mmCIF file of C-alpha atoms in Angstrom:
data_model
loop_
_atom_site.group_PDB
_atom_site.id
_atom_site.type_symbol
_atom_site.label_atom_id
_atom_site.label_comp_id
_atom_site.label_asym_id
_atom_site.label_seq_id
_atom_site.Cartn_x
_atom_site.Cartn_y
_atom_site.Cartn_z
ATOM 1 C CA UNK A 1 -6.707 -43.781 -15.075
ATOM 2 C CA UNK A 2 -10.821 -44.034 -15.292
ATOM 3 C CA UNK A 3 -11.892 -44.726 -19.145
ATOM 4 C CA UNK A 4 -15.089 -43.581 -20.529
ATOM 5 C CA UNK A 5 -16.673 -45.741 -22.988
ATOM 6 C CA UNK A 6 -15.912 -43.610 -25.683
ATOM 7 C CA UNK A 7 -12.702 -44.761 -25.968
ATOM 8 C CA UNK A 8 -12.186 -47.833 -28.396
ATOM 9 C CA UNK A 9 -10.799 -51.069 -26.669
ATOM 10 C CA UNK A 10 -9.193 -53.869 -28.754
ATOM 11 C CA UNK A 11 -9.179 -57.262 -27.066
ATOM 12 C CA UNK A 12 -6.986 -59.918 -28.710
ATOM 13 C CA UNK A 13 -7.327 -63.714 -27.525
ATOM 14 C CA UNK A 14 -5.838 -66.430 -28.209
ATOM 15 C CA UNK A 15 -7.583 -70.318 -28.874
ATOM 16 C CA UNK A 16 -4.969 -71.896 -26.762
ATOM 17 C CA UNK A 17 -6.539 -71.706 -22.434
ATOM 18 C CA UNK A 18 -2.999 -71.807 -21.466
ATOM 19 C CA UNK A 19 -1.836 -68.548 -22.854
ATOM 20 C CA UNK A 20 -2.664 -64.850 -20.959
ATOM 21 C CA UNK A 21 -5.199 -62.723 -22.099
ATOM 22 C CA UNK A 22 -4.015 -59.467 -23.675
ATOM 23 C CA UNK A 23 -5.869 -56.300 -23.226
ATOM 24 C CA UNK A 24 -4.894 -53.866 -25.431
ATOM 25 C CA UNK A 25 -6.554 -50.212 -24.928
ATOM 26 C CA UNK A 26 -5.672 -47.514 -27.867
ATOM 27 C CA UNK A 27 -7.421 -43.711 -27.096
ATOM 28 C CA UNK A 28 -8.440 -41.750 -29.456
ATOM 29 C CA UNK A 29 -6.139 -38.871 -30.553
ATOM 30 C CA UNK A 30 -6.676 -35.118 -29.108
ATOM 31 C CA UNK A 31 -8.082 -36.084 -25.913
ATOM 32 C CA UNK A 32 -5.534 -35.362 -23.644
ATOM 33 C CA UNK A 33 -7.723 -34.591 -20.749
ATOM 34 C CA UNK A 34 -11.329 -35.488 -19.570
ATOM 35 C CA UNK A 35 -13.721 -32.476 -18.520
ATOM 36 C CA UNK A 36 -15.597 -32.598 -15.739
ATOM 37 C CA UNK A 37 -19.111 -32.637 -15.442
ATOM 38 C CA UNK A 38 -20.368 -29.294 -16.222
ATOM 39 C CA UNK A 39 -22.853 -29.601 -13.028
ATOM 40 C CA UNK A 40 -19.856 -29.893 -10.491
ATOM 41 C CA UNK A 41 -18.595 -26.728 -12.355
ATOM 42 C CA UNK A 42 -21.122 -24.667 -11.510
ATOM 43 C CA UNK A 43 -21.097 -26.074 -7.814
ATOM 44 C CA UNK A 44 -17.990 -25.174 -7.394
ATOM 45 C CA UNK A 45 -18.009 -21.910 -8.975
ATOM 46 C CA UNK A 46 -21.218 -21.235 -6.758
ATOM 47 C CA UNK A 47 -19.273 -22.188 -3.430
ATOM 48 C CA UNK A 48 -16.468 -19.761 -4.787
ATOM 49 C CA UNK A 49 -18.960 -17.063 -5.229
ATOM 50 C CA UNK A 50 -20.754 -17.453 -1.851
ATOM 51 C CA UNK A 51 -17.155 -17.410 -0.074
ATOM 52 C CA UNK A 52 -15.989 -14.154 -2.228
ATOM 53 C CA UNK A 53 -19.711 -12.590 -1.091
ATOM 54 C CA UNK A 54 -19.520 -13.340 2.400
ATOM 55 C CA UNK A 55 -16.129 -11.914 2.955
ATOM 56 C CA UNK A 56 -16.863 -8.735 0.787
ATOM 57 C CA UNK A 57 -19.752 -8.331 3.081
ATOM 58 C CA UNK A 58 -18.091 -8.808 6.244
ATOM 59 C CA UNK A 59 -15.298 -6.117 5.066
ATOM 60 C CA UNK A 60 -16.454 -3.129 6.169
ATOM 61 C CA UNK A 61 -17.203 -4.741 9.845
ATOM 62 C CA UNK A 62 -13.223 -6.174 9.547
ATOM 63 C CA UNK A 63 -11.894 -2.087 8.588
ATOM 64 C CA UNK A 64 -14.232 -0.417 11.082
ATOM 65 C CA UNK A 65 -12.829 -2.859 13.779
ATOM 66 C CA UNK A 66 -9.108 -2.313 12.761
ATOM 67 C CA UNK A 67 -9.359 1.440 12.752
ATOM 68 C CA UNK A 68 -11.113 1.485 16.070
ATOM 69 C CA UNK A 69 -8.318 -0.561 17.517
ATOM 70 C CA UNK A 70 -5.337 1.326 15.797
ATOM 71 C CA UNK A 71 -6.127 4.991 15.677
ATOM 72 C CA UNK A 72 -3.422 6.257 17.867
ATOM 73 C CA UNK A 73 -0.898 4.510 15.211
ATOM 74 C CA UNK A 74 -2.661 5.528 12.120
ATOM 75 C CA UNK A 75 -2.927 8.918 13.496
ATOM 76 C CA UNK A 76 0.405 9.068 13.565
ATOM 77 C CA UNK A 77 1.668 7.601 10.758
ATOM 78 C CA UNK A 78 -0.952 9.818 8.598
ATOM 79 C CA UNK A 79 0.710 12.890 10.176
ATOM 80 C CA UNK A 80 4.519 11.352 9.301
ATOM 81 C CA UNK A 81 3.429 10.670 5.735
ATOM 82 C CA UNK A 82 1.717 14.108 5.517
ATOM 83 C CA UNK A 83 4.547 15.653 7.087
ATOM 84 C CA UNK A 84 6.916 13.948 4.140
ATOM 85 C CA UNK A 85 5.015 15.317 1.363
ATOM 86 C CA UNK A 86 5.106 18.335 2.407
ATOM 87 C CA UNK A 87 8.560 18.379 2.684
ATOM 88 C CA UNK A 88 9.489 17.107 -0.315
ATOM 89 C CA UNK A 89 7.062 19.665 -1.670
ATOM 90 C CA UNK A 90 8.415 22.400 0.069
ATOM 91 C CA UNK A 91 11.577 21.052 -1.333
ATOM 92 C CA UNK A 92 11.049 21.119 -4.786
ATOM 93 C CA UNK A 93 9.454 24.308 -4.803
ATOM 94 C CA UNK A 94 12.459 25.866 -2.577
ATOM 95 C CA UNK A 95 14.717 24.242 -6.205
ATOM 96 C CA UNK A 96 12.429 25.451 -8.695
ATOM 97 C CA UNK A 97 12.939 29.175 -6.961
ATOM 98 C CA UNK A 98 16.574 28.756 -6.612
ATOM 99 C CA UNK A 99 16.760 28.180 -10.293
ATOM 100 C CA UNK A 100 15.609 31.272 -11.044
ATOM 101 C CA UNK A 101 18.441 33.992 -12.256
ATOM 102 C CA UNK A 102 19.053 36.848 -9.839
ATOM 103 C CA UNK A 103 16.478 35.415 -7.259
ATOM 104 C CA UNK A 104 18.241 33.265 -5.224
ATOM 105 C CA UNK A 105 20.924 36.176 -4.173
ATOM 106 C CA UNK A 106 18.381 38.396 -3.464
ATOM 107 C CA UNK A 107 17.050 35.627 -1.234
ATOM 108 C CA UNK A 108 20.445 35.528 0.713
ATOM 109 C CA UNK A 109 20.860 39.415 0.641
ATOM 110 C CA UNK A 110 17.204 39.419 2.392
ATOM 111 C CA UNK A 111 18.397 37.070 5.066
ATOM 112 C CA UNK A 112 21.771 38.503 5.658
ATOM 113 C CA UNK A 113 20.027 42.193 5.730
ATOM 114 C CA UNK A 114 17.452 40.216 8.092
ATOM 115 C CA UNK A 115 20.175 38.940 10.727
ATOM 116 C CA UNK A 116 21.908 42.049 10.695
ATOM 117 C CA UNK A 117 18.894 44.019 11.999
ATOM 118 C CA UNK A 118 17.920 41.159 14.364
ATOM 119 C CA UNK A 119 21.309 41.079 16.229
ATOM 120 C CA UNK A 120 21.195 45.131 15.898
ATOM 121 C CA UNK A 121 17.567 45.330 17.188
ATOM 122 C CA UNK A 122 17.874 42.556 19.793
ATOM 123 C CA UNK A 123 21.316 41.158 20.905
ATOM 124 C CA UNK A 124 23.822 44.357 21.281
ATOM 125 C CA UNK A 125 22.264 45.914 24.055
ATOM 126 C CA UNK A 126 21.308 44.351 27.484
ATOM 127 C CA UNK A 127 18.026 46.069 27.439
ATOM 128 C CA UNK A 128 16.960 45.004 24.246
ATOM 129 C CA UNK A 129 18.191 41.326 25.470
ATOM 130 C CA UNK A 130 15.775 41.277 28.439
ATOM 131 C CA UNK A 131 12.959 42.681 26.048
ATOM 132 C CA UNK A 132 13.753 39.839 23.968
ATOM 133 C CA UNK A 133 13.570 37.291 26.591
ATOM 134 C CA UNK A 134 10.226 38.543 28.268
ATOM 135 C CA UNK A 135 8.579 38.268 24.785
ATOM 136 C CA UNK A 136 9.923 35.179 24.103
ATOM 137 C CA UNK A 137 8.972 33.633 27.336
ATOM 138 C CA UNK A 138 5.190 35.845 26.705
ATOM 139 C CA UNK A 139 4.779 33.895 23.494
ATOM 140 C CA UNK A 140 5.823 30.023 25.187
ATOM 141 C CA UNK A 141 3.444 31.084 27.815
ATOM 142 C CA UNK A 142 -0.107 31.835 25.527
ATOM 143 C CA UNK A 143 1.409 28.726 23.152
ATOM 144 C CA UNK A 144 1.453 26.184 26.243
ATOM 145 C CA UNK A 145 -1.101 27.782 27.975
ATOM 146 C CA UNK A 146 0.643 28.497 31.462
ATOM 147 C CA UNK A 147 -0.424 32.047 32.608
#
């Protein structure tokens, strides 16, 4: 370890040439460690600050690039997530109705009344079968745009 020369050193020798020299070094107490020099501080905080700069400013250039290249992908993982919210929306809504007293019957005698008048309307008769068909085919036709 590299002393300063603030720390006393205590030398003891001895008259006789034939005996070793003892060295004896005491530190002070409370320094357990030695600062640096405040100038290499700032260097190095300086060096930090030009590295942190330079990649903040090259950031943009690094997100513009990545969404360029992945767009398909983050296309359609935007539409999954948004697709999952509203969902789970759609969800909790659908509970907080069905909590209500009285509603979510009526809900069920809607759809029931619904189905009832659907298969009346639509399914019994042959006629109303092939009326049922050609509009359903109309509608695929105008949505996939084959005339």
């Amino acid at each position: 370890m590299d002393q300063t020369n603030d720390t006393p050193q205590v030398e003891v020798n001895t008259l006789e040439a034939s005996k070793p020299k003892i060295e004896v070094k005491v530190d002070t107490g409370g320094a357990l460690a030695q600062f640096s020099a405040p100038n290499t501080t700032k260097v190095q905080l300086q060096e930090l600050s030009n590295q942190a700069s330079q990649i903040l400013s090259e950031l943009p250039d690094y997100i513009g690039q990545f969404l360029s290249n992945n767009q398909k992908p983050l296309i359609t993982v935007g539409l999954i997530l948004g697709a999952f919210v509203t969902l789970k929306v759609t969800l909790a809504l659908l509970g907080a109705v069905n909590e209500i007293p009285l509603l979510a019957p009526t809900f069920e005698l809607i759809g029931i009344s619904y189905t009832a008048w659907f298969v009346y309307r639509y399914l019994l008769q042959a006629s109303s079968r092939q009326e049922l068909s050609q509009e359903v085919e109309n509608f695929k036709s105008q949505f996939l745009g084959k005339q």
